[in-house]
Backbone as CSV, one residue per row, in Angstrom:
resi,resn,N_x,N_y,N_z,CA_x,CA_y,CA_z,C_x,C_y,C_z
1,MET,21.154,15.950,-21.178,20.210,15.256,-20.346,19.371,13.618,-20.648
2,THR,19.875,13.316,-19.663,19.060,11.595,-20.351,17.653,11.983,-19.920
3,TYR,17.102,11.597,-21.029,15.400,11.005,-21.241,14.944,9.594,-20.870
4,HIS,13.971,9.497,-19.780,13.968,8.133,-19.068,12.286,8.882,-19.312
5,PRO,11.672,7.081,-19.739,10.637,7.794,-20.212,9.549,7.125,-18.277
6,LYS,7.942,7.009,-19.167,7.698,7.376,-18.474,7.390,5.023,-17.500
7,THR,7.503,5.862,-16.093,7.871,4.603,-15.273,6.364,4.600,-15.037
8,CYS,5.836,2.802,-14.725,4.142,2.800,-13.905,3.911,1.996,-13.478
9,PHE,3.510,2.759,-11.635,3.194,0.977,-10.533,1.889,0.809,-10.037
10,GLY,1.980,-0.140,-10.040,0.254,-0.340,-9.773,0.523,-0.982,-8.531
11,LEU,-0.010,-0.209,-7.341,-0.260,0.039,-6.184,-0.799,-1.014,-5.330
12,LEU,-0.906,-2.209,-4.436,-1.833,-2.840,-3.437,-1.850,-3.570,-2.784
13,ARG,-2.703,-3.001,-1.818,-2.395,-3.704,-0.656,-2.223,-5.171,-0.560
14,HIS,-1.403,-5.510,0.494,-1.327,-6.691,1.266,-2.418,-7.458,1.254
15,THR,-2.752,-8.768,1.256,-4.201,-8.747,1.693,-4.887,-9.536,3.250
16,VAL,-5.578,-10.421,3.221,-5.937,-10.232,4.752,-5.051,-10.959,5.570
17,THR,-4.869,-10.328,6.842,-3.909,-11.232,8.076,-4.859,-11.589,9.658
18,GLU,-4.571,-11.871,10.004,-5.593,-11.873,11.532,-5.244,-11.073,12.202
19,TRP,-4.344,-9.807,12.357,-4.496,-8.453,12.812,-5.564,-7.503,11.990
20,ASN,-6.027,-8.057,10.657,-6.593,-7.703,10.115,-8.080,-7.935,10.647
21,GLN,-8.341,-8.813,11.063,-9.549,-9.543,11.066,-9.671,-9.058,12.544
22,SER,-8.990,-9.463,13.463,-9.224,-7.957,14.613,-9.235,-7.520,15.071
23,ARG,-8.809,-6.871,13.682,-9.110,-5.181,14.232,-8.090,-4.234,14.725
24,ARG,-6.469,-5.248,14.583,-5.852,-4.733,15.600,-4.704,-3.471,14.536
25,ILE,-4.497,-2.585,15.120,-3.318,-1.967,14.449,-1.535,-2.519,13.997
26,GLN,-1.536,-3.053,12.631,-0.306,-3.271,12.606,0.708,-2.973,12.559
27,GLY,0.707,-1.626,12.033,1.829,-0.854,11.583,2.999,-2.148,11.249
28,GLN,4.218,-1.694,11.771,5.260,-2.196,11.703,5.688,-3.970,12.367
29,ALA,4.650,-3.979,12.900,4.140,-5.191,13.728,4.198,-6.262,12.656
30,ASP,3.630,-7.591,12.981,3.512,-8.471,12.020,2.216,-9.318,12.332
31,SER,1.658,-10.165,11.530,0.882,-11.032,11.740,0.408,-11.599,10.697
32,PRO,0.151,-13.030,10.378,0.736,-13.751,9.124,-0.727,-13.307,8.067
33,LEU,-0.969,-13.765,7.505,-2.218,-13.850,6.099,-2.864,-15.158,7.131
34,THR,-4.160,-14.891,7.010,-5.004,-15.747,6.822,-5.489,-16.972,6.082
35,LEU,-6.224,-18.425,6.437,-5.965,-19.265,4.929,-7.163,-18.540,3.844
36,THR,-7.729,-17.654,4.602,-8.859,-16.904,3.241,-7.351,-15.566,2.813
37,GLY,-6.422,-15.132,3.788,-5.902,-14.090,2.425,-5.088,-14.576,1.979
38,GLU,-5.050,-15.863,2.001,-3.522,-16.389,1.413,-4.297,-17.315,-0.026
39,THR,-5.034,-18.096,0.097,-6.047,-18.051,-1.061,-6.826,-16.768,-1.944
40,LEU,-6.715,-15.621,-1.673,-7.082,-14.619,-2.237,-5.843,-14.152,-3.187
41,ALA,-4.529,-14.328,-2.233,-3.485,-13.695,-2.829,-3.454,-14.374,-3.807
42,LEU,-3.605,-15.559,-4.097,-3.219,-16.845,-4.916,-4.162,-16.434,-6.473
43,ARG,-5.477,-16.249,-6.203,-6.122,-15.866,-7.192,-6.282,-14.440,-7.674
44,TRP,-5.819,-13.731,-6.984,-4.588,-12.141,-7.588,-3.776,-12.177,-8.735
45,GLY,-2.721,-13.189,-8.328,-1.882,-13.623,-9.142,-2.452,-13.833,-10.390
46,ARG,-3.528,-14.852,-10.926,-4.374,-15.623,-11.736,-4.587,-13.966,-12.232
47,LEU,-5.645,-13.205,-11.448,-6.028,-11.622,-12.108,-4.633,-10.847,-13.097
48,LEU,-4.141,-10.834,-12.161,-3.139,-9.731,-12.470,-2.412,-10.093,-13.876
49,ALA,-2.012,-11.403,-14.163,-1.265,-12.464,-14.962,-1.964,-11.532,-16.197
50,GLY,-3.036,-11.157,-16.621,-3.475,-9.996,-17.639,-2.961,-8.989,-18.278
51,ASN,-2.181,-8.071,-17.112,-1.866,-7.317,-17.238,-0.623,-7.437,-17.289
52,PHE,0.267,-6.732,-18.324,1.733,-7.068,-18.428,2.640,-6.084,-17.327
53,TRP,3.492,-6.909,-16.555,4.311,-6.369,-15.534,5.494,-6.923,-15.392
54,ASN,6.515,-5.788,-14.902,8.225,-6.137,-15.550,8.202,-6.975,-14.059
55,ARG,8.564,-6.428,-12.939,9.017,-6.835,-11.811,8.083,-6.409,-10.630
56,ILE,8.349,-7.002,-9.814,7.456,-6.399,-8.720,8.133,-5.826,-7.534
57,LEU,7.890,-4.904,-6.542,8.689,-3.973,-5.305,7.453,-4.845,-4.383
58,SER,8.156,-4.953,-3.752,7.784,-5.504,-2.091,7.677,-4.539,-0.887
59,SER,6.852,-4.189,-0.234,7.708,-3.837,1.412,8.046,-5.271,1.632
60,ASP,9.271,-5.364,2.444,9.960,-6.120,3.067,9.370,-6.589,4.283
61,LEU,8.065,-6.011,4.992,7.321,-6.814,5.630,6.762,-8.083,5.799
62,GLY,6.176,-9.279,6.820,6.156,-10.098,6.374,4.843,-10.323,5.656
63,ARG,4.169,-10.008,6.123,2.119,-9.716,5.628,2.381,-9.281,3.544
64,ALA,3.175,-9.042,4.085,3.709,-7.855,1.848,4.615,-9.212,1.402
65,ARG,4.963,-9.608,2.117,6.336,-10.740,1.225,5.929,-11.885,0.632
66,ARG,4.711,-12.051,1.563,3.990,-13.161,1.787,2.696,-12.972,1.137
67,THR,2.718,-12.575,1.034,1.231,-11.694,-0.433,1.829,-11.737,-2.248
68,THR,3.009,-11.206,-1.432,4.003,-11.337,-2.821,4.335,-12.988,-3.401
69,GLU,4.635,-13.583,-2.965,5.244,-15.037,-3.032,3.692,-15.605,-3.860
70,LEU,2.836,-15.453,-3.235,1.914,-16.253,-3.693,1.537,-15.054,-5.004
71,ILE,1.528,-13.971,-4.780,0.864,-14.153,-6.234,1.692,-14.433,-7.840
72,ASN,3.023,-14.000,-7.310,4.049,-14.263,-8.143,4.289,-15.542,-8.077
73,GLN,3.531,-16.544,-7.342,3.447,-18.712,-7.989,2.833,-17.997,-9.695
74,GLU,1.847,-17.275,-10.156,1.925,-16.910,-11.194,2.390,-16.388,-12.329
75,LEU,2.646,-14.966,-11.603,3.342,-14.064,-12.347,5.098,-14.529,-12.884
76,ASN,5.616,-14.825,-11.673,6.996,-15.413,-12.306,7.966,-14.614,-12.505
77,LEU,7.560,-13.098,-11.613,8.650,-12.313,-11.840,9.475,-11.235,-10.903
78,PRO,10.991,-10.831,-11.526,11.880,-10.596,-10.849,11.198,-9.739,-9.304
79,VAL,11.880,-9.496,-8.068,11.377,-9.374,-6.367,12.181,-7.865,-5.982
80,THR,12.105,-7.373,-6.204,12.868,-6.222,-5.185,12.223,-6.358,-3.966
81,LEU,12.315,-5.989,-3.089,12.067,-5.876,-1.111,12.931,-4.630,-0.790
82,ASP,11.643,-3.585,-0.018,12.368,-1.959,0.078,11.698,-1.787,1.613
83,PRO,12.844,-2.233,2.105,12.162,-1.346,4.048,11.252,0.427,3.303
84,ARG,11.425,1.247,2.189,11.013,2.340,2.334,9.576,1.853,1.837
85,LEU,9.048,0.663,1.804,7.488,0.845,1.342,6.512,0.010,2.541
86,ARG,7.311,-0.387,3.566,6.735,-0.808,5.302,5.756,0.462,5.122
87,GLU,5.087,-0.200,5.898,3.717,0.281,6.684,3.914,1.721,7.986
88,LYS,2.904,2.469,7.921,3.310,3.308,8.710,3.886,3.000,10.492
89,ASP,4.678,3.696,11.520,5.060,3.015,12.458,4.183,3.352,13.517
90,TRP,3.181,2.517,13.664,2.417,3.804,15.116,2.831,3.032,16.451
91,GLY,4.150,2.864,16.060,4.627,3.174,17.656,4.174,2.427,18.928
92,LYS,3.288,3.066,19.789,3.044,2.377,21.259,1.366,2.436,20.797
93,TRP,1.131,2.856,19.748,-0.619,2.400,19.113,-0.428,0.842,18.551
94,THR,0.765,0.409,18.448,0.229,-0.900,17.591,0.147,-2.168,18.498
95,GLY,-0.505,-2.629,17.753,-1.586,-4.081,18.265,-2.740,-2.815,19.354
96,LYS,-2.818,-2.657,18.745,-4.651,-2.237,19.864,-5.009,-1.774,18.795
97,THR,-6.747,-2.199,18.911,-7.824,-1.511,18.688,-7.907,-0.057,18.910
98,ILE,-9.213,0.272,17.783,-9.486,1.697,17.656,-10.324,2.344,19.655
99,ALA,-10.809,1.290,19.519,-11.759,1.331,20.990,-10.690,1.243,22.129
100,GLN,-9.747,0.298,22.193,-8.550,0.653,23.406,-7.907,2.149,23.485
101,LEU,-7.651,2.201,22.091,-6.971,3.240,21.983,-8.093,4.900,22.585
102,LYS,-9.102,4.496,21.615,-10.157,5.863,22.102,-10.510,5.926,24.020
103,MET,-9.816,4.742,24.001,-9.718,4.577,25.775,-8.727,5.086,27.050
104,GLU,-7.113,4.563,25.952,-6.741,4.915,26.765,-5.575,5.712,26.114
105,PHE,-5.870,6.169,25.305,-5.369,7.505,24.764,-6.379,8.460,24.531
106,THR,-7.189,9.284,24.832,-7.802,10.219,24.938,-7.763,11.187,24.764
107,ASP,-7.104,11.925,25.053,-6.368,13.706,24.946,-5.873,13.158,23.592
108,ILE,-5.460,12.138,23.533,-3.808,12.075,21.932,-4.940,11.823,21.422
109,TRP,-6.216,10.942,20.638,-6.463,10.849,20.394,-8.054,11.563,19.399
110,VAL,-8.599,12.590,20.347,-8.322,13.450,20.107,-8.378,15.093,19.267
111,LYS,-7.019,14.892,19.823,-5.608,15.728,19.268,-5.657,15.462,17.966
112,GLN,-5.053,14.471,17.288,-4.674,13.476,16.519,-6.193,14.261,15.385
113,MET,-7.195,13.726,15.071,-7.589,14.193,14.563,-7.738,14.935,13.653
114,PRO,-8.310,16.604,13.655,-7.951,17.563,12.772,-6.534,17.806,12.387
115,SER,-5.981,16.969,12.331,-4.446,17.404,11.656,-3.700,15.585,11.923
116,GLU,-4.293,14.944,10.514,-4.378,13.129,10.824,-2.382,13.143,10.003
117,TRP,-2.699,13.832,8.738,-1.475,14.095,8.326,-0.079,14.736,8.412
118,ASP,-0.090,15.430,9.771,1.800,15.851,10.174,1.280,15.253,11.444
119,PHE,0.204,13.799,12.284,0.226,13.610,13.222,0.797,12.663,14.095
120,CYS,1.602,12.418,14.925,3.297,11.172,15.335,2.281,10.454,16.259
121,PRO,1.868,9.390,16.102,1.017,8.892,17.348,2.551,8.802,18.698
122,PRO,2.252,8.185,19.881,3.895,8.200,21.111,4.615,7.028,20.281
123,GLY,5.927,7.320,20.057,7.043,6.487,19.499,6.942,5.917,18.265
124,GLY,6.081,7.435,17.253,5.788,6.684,15.714,6.040,7.746,14.766
125,GLU,5.665,7.803,13.640,6.115,8.770,12.533,4.219,9.057,12.008
126,SER,4.744,10.081,11.076,3.265,10.661,10.904,2.882,10.359,9.085
127,PHE,2.470,10.543,9.124,2.132,10.516,7.137,2.488,10.842,6.468
128,GLN,3.094,11.904,6.217,4.202,12.904,6.020,5.562,12.383,6.042
129,SER,5.935,11.252,7.159,6.852,11.103,6.684,6.709,9.367,6.003
130,VAL,5.791,8.711,6.337,5.351,8.031,5.646,5.793,8.088,3.681
131,TRP,4.714,9.212,3.115,4.854,9.920,1.780,6.562,10.116,1.179
132,LYS,7.022,10.713,2.325,8.490,10.987,1.918,9.267,9.919,1.431
133,ARG,9.597,8.939,2.536,9.669,7.375,2.119,9.374,7.065,0.924
134,GLY,8.058,6.964,0.928,7.175,5.634,-0.384,7.799,6.662,-1.206
135,ARG,7.796,8.024,-1.528,8.205,8.401,-3.143,9.775,8.115,-3.046
136,GLU,10.678,7.979,-2.246,11.930,8.466,-2.156,12.341,6.623,-2.843
137,ALA,11.613,5.760,-2.709,11.428,4.461,-3.189,11.175,4.212,-4.504
138,LEU,9.414,5.073,-4.810,8.892,4.944,-6.221,10.050,5.713,-7.577
139,ALA,10.474,6.717,-6.328,12.040,7.768,-7.384,12.820,6.523,-8.175
140,ALA,13.472,6.142,-6.702,15.210,5.656,-6.564,14.295,3.762,-8.418
141,ALA,13.301,3.142,-7.951,12.330,2.149,-8.955,13.327,2.952,-9.784
142,SER,12.113,4.215,-10.470,12.110,4.812,-11.456,13.046,5.125,-12.518
143,ASP,14.274,5.004,-11.494,15.646,5.123,-11.747,16.231,4.250,-12.127
144,CYS,15.991,3.028,-11.593,16.953,1.798,-11.885,15.825,1.198,-13.445
145,TRP,15.027,1.772,-12.918,13.799,0.342,-14.353,13.091,2.055,-15.279
146,PRO,13.601,2.491,-15.436,12.607,3.629,-15.946,11.857,3.253,-17.366
147,GLY,10.762,3.493,-17.400,9.915,2.865,-18.836,9.060,1.189,-18.164
148,GLU,9.142,1.181,-16.998,9.280,-0.178,-16.594,7.503,0.254,-16.182
149,LYS,6.632,-1.282,-16.280,5.981,-1.206,-15.254,6.039,-2.445,-14.462
150,MET,5.388,-1.698,-12.740,5.552,-2.080,-12.103,4.281,-2.185,-10.743
151,LEU,4.675,-3.624,-10.291,3.482,-3.859,-9.092,3.782,-3.934,-7.549
152,VAL,3.282,-3.092,-7.189,3.348,-2.905,-6.027,3.158,-3.002,-4.616
153,VAL,3.497,-4.556,-3.753,2.716,-4.609,-2.619,3.373,-4.343,-1.184
154,THR,2.030,-3.558,-0.226,2.580,-2.491,0.196,1.228,-2.589,1.469
155,HIS,1.086,-1.149,1.161,0.336,-1.055,3.234,-1.025,-0.179,2.792
156,GLU,-1.865,0.404,3.775,-3.110,1.007,3.214,-2.136,2.278,3.549
157,GLY,-1.818,2.172,4.380,-1.170,3.307,5.434,-0.242,4.420,3.952
158,MET,0.963,3.781,3.157,1.833,3.550,2.399,0.806,4.598,1.065
159,ILE,-0.532,3.292,0.285,-0.706,3.970,-0.452,-1.577,5.158,0.023
160,LYS,-2.320,5.486,0.902,-3.444,6.705,1.581,-2.162,8.275,1.167
161,SER,-0.867,7.710,1.673,-0.068,8.208,1.727,0.562,9.599,0.264
162,LEU,0.747,8.152,-0.491,1.325,8.513,-2.099,-0.315,8.717,-2.003
163,VAL,-1.052,8.914,-2.789,-2.350,9.302,-3.559,-3.076,10.340,-3.022
164,TYR,-2.863,10.449,-1.309,-3.347,11.811,-0.963,-2.788,13.013,-0.755
165,HIS,-1.470,13.140,-1.006,-0.688,13.859,-0.869,-0.531,14.126,-2.679
166,GLU,-0.723,12.991,-3.503,-0.565,14.040,-5.002,-1.603,14.634,-5.433
167,SER,-2.942,14.632,-4.843,-4.131,14.651,-4.838,-4.558,16.012,-4.424
168,THR,-6.177,16.065,-4.296,-6.293,17.350,-3.022,-7.580,16.594,-2.152
169,LEU,-7.013,15.366,-1.927,-7.770,14.711,-0.913,-7.014,14.995,0.779
170,SER,-7.772,15.338,1.665,-6.458,15.579,2.343,-7.365,14.991,3.750
171,ASP,-8.811,14.620,3.828,-9.080,14.151,5.152,-9.204,12.402,4.635
172,PHE,-8.391,12.211,5.729,-8.534,11.039,5.918,-9.375,9.635,5.835
173,ARG,-10.195,10.082,6.278,-11.233,9.306,6.943,-12.706,9.935,5.561
174,LYS,-13.039,11.221,5.557,-13.385,11.447,5.092,-13.454,11.249,3.347
175,ASP,-12.284,11.090,3.068,-11.664,10.351,1.503,-11.569,8.976,1.137
176,GLU,-11.945,8.314,2.516,-11.133,7.311,2.465,-12.460,6.687,0.988
177,GLN,-13.132,6.568,0.855,-13.917,5.556,-0.084,-13.826,5.768,-1.488
178,CYS,-12.435,6.714,-1.837,-12.351,7.321,-2.525,-11.098,6.001,-3.424
179,LEU,-10.454,5.268,-2.374,-9.647,4.275,-2.614,-10.426,3.175,-1.902
180,MET,-10.623,1.757,-2.738,-11.726,1.622,-2.292,-10.549,-0.003,-1.804
181,PRO,-11.836,-0.746,-1.280,-10.595,-2.556,-0.595,-10.905,-3.320,-1.934
182,TYR,-9.243,-3.665,-1.905,-8.952,-4.987,-2.638,-9.126,-3.852,-3.902
183,HIS,-8.407,-2.891,-3.885,-8.689,-2.215,-5.881,-7.064,-2.104,-5.963
184,LEU,-6.856,-2.386,-7.232,-5.345,-1.758,-7.787,-4.972,-0.172,-7.782
185,HIS,-4.734,0.226,-8.205,-3.882,2.307,-8.104,-2.636,2.005,-8.729
186,CYS,-3.399,3.505,-9.746,-2.228,3.217,-11.039,-1.143,4.355,-10.464
187,LEU,-0.460,4.660,-10.450,0.311,5.736,-10.365,1.550,5.817,-11.258
188,THR,2.176,7.019,-11.656,3.395,7.503,-12.640,4.244,8.195,-11.964
189,PHE,5.289,7.983,-12.688,6.657,9.026,-12.346,7.932,8.959,-13.641
190,LEU,7.432,10.631,-14.012,7.924,11.238,-14.908,8.746,12.249,-15.172
191,SER,9.829,12.495,-14.972,10.320,14.047,-15.105,11.079,14.680,-13.405
192,GLY,10.702,13.624,-12.627,11.110,13.847,-11.425,9.205,14.138,-10.512
193,ARG,8.541,13.338,-11.374,7.012,13.925,-10.890,6.214,12.416,-10.547
194,LEU,5.235,12.724,-9.407,4.552,10.966,-9.076,3.498,11.531,-9.681
195,GLU,2.985,10.455,-10.284,1.570,11.174,-10.817,0.415,10.581,-10.572
196,ILE,-0.553,10.394,-10.021,-1.660,9.806,-10.501,-2.221,9.212,-11.695
197,GLU,-2.117,8.273,-11.521,-2.621,7.620,-13.465,-4.488,7.481,-12.849
198,HIS,-4.652,6.235,-12.306,-5.854,5.964,-12.043,-6.112,5.556,-11.354
199,LEU,-7.761,5.394,-10.179,-7.693,4.675,-8.886,-8.349,3.160,-9.295
200,ASN,-8.362,3.052,-8.265,-9.710,1.705,-8.684,-9.151,1.082,-10.051
201,PHE,-8.192,0.841,-10.289,-7.851,0.268,-11.266,-8.741,-1.004,-12.180
202,LEU,-8.083,-1.608,-10.735,-8.602,-3.318,-10.862,-8.689,-3.606,-9.975
203,ASN,-10.619,-3.885,-9.719,-11.058,-4.517,-8.459,-10.753,-5.808,-8.746
204,LEU,-10.095,-6.542,-7.722,-9.645,-7.479,-7.331,-10.288,-8.404,-6.196
205,SER,-11.987,-7.139,-5.890,-12.172,-8.190,-4.529,-12.477,-9.291,-4.313
206,PRO,-13.096,-10.591,-3.524,-13.624,-11.783,-3.869,-14.598,-12.299,-4.274
207,ALA,-15.644,-11.134,-4.252,-17.175,-11.363,-5.070,-16.406,-10.401,-6.143
208,PHE,-15.094,-10.587,-6.944,-15.430,-9.945,-8.767,-15.537,-11.015,-9.131
209,PRO,-16.193,-11.108,-10.707,-15.827,-12.233,-11.410,-14.465,-12.031,-11.674
210,SER,-13.918,-13.156,-12.234,-12.055,-13.285,-12.013,-12.004,-12.561,-13.943
211,SER,-13.207,-12.425,-14.502,-13.448,-13.119,-16.130,-13.369,-11.733,-16.241
212,VAL,-13.780,-10.116,-15.407,-13.695,-8.709,-15.616,-12.739,-8.252,-15.630
213,GLN,-12.056,-7.245,-17.231,-10.828,-6.419,-17.040,-11.780,-5.266,-16.995
214,PRO,-10.118,-4.565,-16.293,-10.501,-2.854,-15.468,-10.871,-2.032,-17.391
């Protein structure tokens, strides 16, 4: 039996987009990074340079790719794009604000509240489906580059799916503060098991001093 050393993944959400600012659901559609978002991604590159990384895995959606490009101006690492790391497909809800959803899809919105893990929006996918393809992506990367330390630039829905499935957390709203915004989260893969190593490992928020170490 071939021994594979532990592979480490640092999960990071893409930086700020125009749709983030207008609070619209992006799903697998896209919108460009804001100027603030681009500046922040460059800063992330400088902060992340203090940690040793072997490569970057990125969602192939434009906002994640652009975040990766800007971070990598500092890190200069090999990059692999993987569509399995995309955001959840929100189907007909894509481009809507929460206020619009509550008005236009009132009955569906109420029904999805107690069962968000398995809920599938019209024409979209469930968080269970997101977890499955995300785990497949990390397992494949672990097989290709066992023992490496990889930065994973992805999306909020993907990070929540991976973390919540491997923890005791279950409610995407009630427990959302366990995953703080603008933070790096560390997972490991060993012997076929994906495990949480450290949530909120590194603070990359705009107000956080660049000299602070995790």
